[in-house]
PDB file of C-alpha atoms in Angstrom:
ATOM      1  CA  MET A   1       0.025 -25.799 -30.212  1.00 77.00           C
ATOM      2  CA  ALA A   2       2.418 -23.255 -28.775  1.00 89.00           C
ATOM      3  CA  ARG A   3       1.199 -20.214 -26.916  1.00 91.00           C
ATOM      4  CA  LYS A   4       2.523 -16.690 -27.433  1.00 90.00           C
ATOM      5  CA  ARG A   5       2.101 -13.857 -24.959  1.00 92.00           C
ATOM      6  CA  LEU A   6       0.663 -10.652 -26.375  1.00 90.00           C
ATOM      7  CA  ILE A   7       0.487  -8.528 -23.262  1.00 93.00           C
ATOM      8  CA  ILE A   8       0.952  -8.623 -19.498  1.00 96.00           C
ATOM      9  CA  GLU A   9      -1.034  -6.119 -17.468  1.00 97.00           C
ATOM     10  CA  MET A  10      -0.522  -5.430 -13.763  1.00 98.00           C
ATOM     11  CA  GLY A  11      -2.895  -4.010 -11.210  1.00 98.00           C
ATOM     12  CA  MET A  12      -3.560  -3.393  -7.545  1.00 98.00           C
ATOM     13  CA  GLY A  13      -6.802  -3.622  -5.605  1.00 98.00           C
ATOM     14  CA  ILE A  14      -7.779  -2.760  -2.050  1.00 97.00           C
ATOM     15  CA  ASP A  15     -10.653  -3.738   0.212  1.00 96.00           C
ATOM     16  CA  GLN A  16     -10.575  -1.041   2.893  1.00 94.00           C
ATOM     17  CA  HIS A  17     -13.702  -2.254   4.659  1.00 93.00           C
ATOM     18  CA  GLY A  18     -15.146  -5.726   4.911  1.00 90.00           C
ATOM     19  CA  GLN A  19     -11.912  -7.730   4.860  1.00 94.00           C
ATOM     20  CA  GLU A  20     -12.856  -9.646   1.703  1.00 96.00           C
ATOM     21  CA  PRO A  21      -9.868 -10.977  -0.253  1.00 98.00           C
ATOM     22  CA  THR A  22     -12.172 -11.638  -3.235  1.00 98.00           C
ATOM     23  CA  VAL A  23     -13.037  -7.938  -3.383  1.00 98.00           C
ATOM     24  CA  ALA A  24      -9.368  -6.914  -3.275  1.00 98.00           C
ATOM     25  CA  ALA A  25      -8.440  -9.524  -5.904  1.00 98.00           C
ATOM     26  CA  SER A  26     -11.294  -8.517  -8.225  1.00 98.00           C
ATOM     27  CA  ARG A  27     -10.320  -4.864  -7.947  1.00 98.00           C
ATOM     28  CA  ALA A  28      -6.692  -5.721  -8.751  1.00 98.00           C
ATOM     29  CA  VAL A  29      -7.752  -7.561 -11.917  1.00 98.00           C
ATOM     30  CA  ARG A  30     -10.117  -4.740 -12.883  1.00 98.00           C
ATOM     31  CA  ASN A  31      -7.311  -2.226 -12.333  1.00 98.00           C
ATOM     32  CA  ALA A  32      -4.982  -4.282 -14.523  1.00 97.00           C
ATOM     33  CA  ILE A  33      -7.361  -4.211 -17.491  1.00 96.00           C
ATOM     34  CA  ALA A  34      -8.978  -0.819 -16.913  1.00 94.00           C
ATOM     35  CA  HIS A  35      -7.029   1.271 -19.398  1.00 91.00           C
ATOM     36  CA  ASN A  36      -6.271  -0.927 -22.356  1.00 87.00           C
ATOM     37  CA  ALA A  37      -7.429  -1.748 -25.816  1.00 84.00           C
ATOM     38  CA  LEU A  38      -6.248  -4.848 -27.619  1.00 84.00           C
ATOM     39  CA  PRO A  39      -6.502  -4.153 -31.363  1.00 81.00           C
ATOM     40  CA  GLY A  40      -3.523  -6.451 -31.860  1.00 81.00           C
ATOM     41  CA  VAL A  41      -5.780  -9.395 -31.056  1.00 82.00           C
ATOM     42  CA  TRP A  42      -7.409  -8.829 -34.447  1.00 81.00           C
ATOM     43  CA  GLU A  43      -4.849  -6.822 -36.402  1.00 82.00           C
ATOM     44  CA  VAL A  44      -1.729  -8.793 -35.475  1.00 82.00           C
ATOM     45  CA  ALA A  45      -2.838 -12.124 -34.032  1.00 81.00           C
ATOM     46  CA  GLY A  46      -5.714 -12.556 -36.471  1.00 83.00           C
ATOM     47  CA  LEU A  47      -8.299 -13.755 -33.964  1.00 86.00           C
ATOM     48  CA  SER A  48     -11.886 -13.474 -35.122  1.00 88.00           C
ATOM     49  CA  HIS A  49     -13.430 -13.125 -31.638  1.00 91.00           C
ATOM     50  CA  PRO A  50     -12.049 -12.016 -28.258  1.00 90.00           C
ATOM     51  CA  ASN A  51     -13.168 -15.291 -26.677  1.00 92.00           C
ATOM     52  CA  GLU A  52     -10.318 -16.931 -28.598  1.00 92.00           C
ATOM     53  CA  MET A  53      -7.817 -15.178 -26.318  1.00 94.00           C
ATOM     54  CA  ILE A  54      -6.269 -17.179 -23.516  1.00 96.00           C
ATOM     55  CA  ILE A  55      -6.173 -15.168 -20.305  1.00 97.00           C
ATOM     56  CA  GLU A  56      -4.054 -16.310 -17.388  1.00 98.00           C
ATOM     57  CA  VAL A  57      -4.566 -14.363 -14.172  1.00 98.00           C
ATOM     58  CA  GLN A  58      -2.214 -14.501 -11.210  1.00 98.00           C
ATOM     59  CA  VAL A  59      -3.248 -12.812  -7.966  1.00 98.00           C
ATOM     60  CA  ALA A  60      -1.352 -12.455  -4.696  1.00 98.00           C
ATOM     61  CA  VAL A  61      -3.597 -11.581  -1.783  1.00 98.00           C
ATOM     62  CA  PRO A  62      -3.830 -12.141   1.976  1.00 98.00           C
ATOM     63  CA  TYR A  63      -6.008 -15.138   2.862  1.00 98.00           C
ATOM     64  CA  PRO A  64      -5.899 -16.674  -0.644  1.00 98.00           C
ATOM     65  CA  GLU A  65      -7.923 -19.693   0.471  1.00 98.00           C
ATOM     66  CA  GLN A  66     -10.944 -17.372   0.916  1.00 97.00           C
ATOM     67  CA  VAL A  67     -10.924 -16.076  -2.686  1.00 98.00           C
ATOM     68  CA  ARG A  68     -13.997 -16.965  -4.720  1.00 98.00           C
ATOM     69  CA  GLU A  69     -12.342 -17.641  -8.067  1.00 97.00           C
ATOM     70  CA  ASP A  70     -15.471 -17.359 -10.222  1.00 97.00           C
ATOM     71  CA  GLU A  71     -16.088 -13.807  -8.965  1.00 98.00           C
ATOM     72  CA  VAL A  72     -12.538 -12.716  -9.776  1.00 98.00           C
ATOM     73  CA  LEU A  73     -12.661 -14.196 -13.288  1.00 98.00           C
ATOM     74  CA  ALA A  74     -16.074 -12.590 -13.879  1.00 98.00           C
ATOM     75  CA  VAL A  75     -14.266  -9.230 -14.059  1.00 97.00           C
ATOM     76  CA  LEU A  76     -12.841 -10.309 -17.437  1.00 97.00           C
ATOM     77  CA  PRO A  77     -15.407  -9.868 -20.225  1.00 94.00           C
ATOM     78  CA  PHE A  78     -13.830 -12.285 -22.725  1.00 94.00           C
ATOM     79  CA  GLY A  79     -11.388 -15.101 -23.167  1.00 95.00           C
ATOM     80  CA  ARG A  80     -10.590 -18.599 -21.999  1.00 96.00           C
ATOM     81  CA  LYS A  81      -9.739 -17.696 -18.421  1.00 98.00           C
ATOM     82  CA  SER A  82      -7.722 -19.297 -15.658  1.00 98.00           C
ATOM     83  CA  LEU A  83      -6.746 -18.040 -12.215  1.00 98.00           C
ATOM     84  CA  THR A  84      -3.862 -18.780  -9.901  1.00 98.00           C
ATOM     85  CA  VAL A  85      -4.198 -17.350  -6.391  1.00 98.00           C
ATOM     86  CA  GLU A  86      -1.265 -17.226  -4.002  1.00 98.00           C
ATOM     87  CA  SER A  87      -0.469 -15.769  -0.631  1.00 98.00           C
ATOM     88  CA  GLY A  88       0.891 -12.259  -0.864  1.00 97.00           C
ATOM     89  CA  GLY A  89      -0.264  -8.707  -1.140  1.00 97.00           C
ATOM     90  CA  MET A  90      -0.395  -6.750   2.071  1.00 97.00           C
ATOM     91  CA  ILE A  91      -2.421  -6.203   5.207  1.00 97.00           C
ATOM     92  CA  VAL A  92      -2.502  -2.633   6.461  1.00 97.00           C
ATOM     93  CA  GLN A  93      -4.048  -1.624   9.758  1.00 96.00           C
ATOM     94  CA  GLY A  94      -6.933   0.740   9.149  1.00 93.00           C
ATOM     95  CA  ARG A  95      -9.934   1.499  11.307  1.00 93.00           C
ATOM     96  CA  ALA A  96     -12.954  -0.748  11.671  1.00 93.00           C
ATOM     97  CA  ILE A  97     -16.280   0.976  11.098  1.00 94.00           C
ATOM     98  CA  PRO A  98     -19.234  -1.122  12.256  1.00 91.00           C
ATOM     99  CA  GLU A  99     -21.653   0.475   9.779  1.00 92.00           C
ATOM    100  CA  LEU A 100     -19.432  -0.813   6.939  1.00 90.00           C
ATOM    101  CA  ASN A 101     -19.545  -4.395   8.261  1.00 88.00           C
ATOM    102  CA  ASP A 102     -15.872  -4.430   9.193  1.00 91.00           C
ATOM    103  CA  LYS A 103     -14.758  -7.558  11.037  1.00 91.00           C
ATOM    104  CA  ASN A 104     -11.512  -5.915  12.205  1.00 94.00           C
ATOM    105  CA  ASP A 105      -9.101  -3.066  11.395  1.00 95.00           C
ATOM    106  CA  GLU A 106      -7.455  -4.796   8.410  1.00 96.00           C
ATOM    107  CA  MET A 107      -7.321  -3.339   4.909  1.00 96.00           C
ATOM    108  CA  LEU A 108      -6.427  -5.991   2.310  1.00 98.00           C
ATOM    109  CA  ILE A 109      -4.245  -5.167  -0.691  1.00 98.00           C
ATOM    110  CA  ALA A 110      -3.969  -7.526  -3.662  1.00 98.00           C
ATOM    111  CA  ILE A 111      -1.753  -7.433  -6.725  1.00 98.00           C
ATOM    112  CA  ALA A 112      -2.564  -9.035 -10.057  1.00 98.00           C
ATOM    113  CA  ALA A 113      -0.889  -9.888 -13.344  1.00 98.00           C
ATOM    114  CA  VAL A 114      -3.140 -10.589 -16.310  1.00 98.00           C
ATOM    115  CA  THR A 115      -1.453 -12.263 -19.266  1.00 97.00           C
ATOM    116  CA  VAL A 116      -3.155 -12.421 -22.660  1.00 95.00           C
ATOM    117  CA  LEU A 117      -1.938 -15.210 -24.918  1.00 94.00           C
ATOM    118  CA  ILE A 118      -2.825 -16.673 -28.291  1.00 91.00           C
ATOM    119  CA  GLU A 119      -2.326 -20.129 -29.674  1.00 88.00           C
ATOM    120  CA  ASP A 120       0.215 -20.243 -32.461  1.00 80.00           C
ATOM    121  CA  GLU A 121       0.703 -23.097 -34.868  1.00 71.00           C
TER     122      GLU A 121
END
């Protein structure tokens, strides 16, 4: 079966304190999907349930090897999900605050693209 893209959503996420790339990546995905509705999934594509959507997530973040993929994908409420994580995003020097469990002065910025696809015969 061929796949057709319905929508591509982009987002950005930041972990200012804690230096957790999973937090930045999850926030980027959440930002990408935060302000959308997908009536076309039913009205145009004819799906009967949102779990029939195919969702491909691509995230670029510092320290990609530290990303806990299941936590990032948990942001998405529906769909057959997959995640690709790559090195990217940005590290900005902030200010470590011990009470916030900072390990150093880094703020991590992630970017995400969330693509919603359907299978087409």
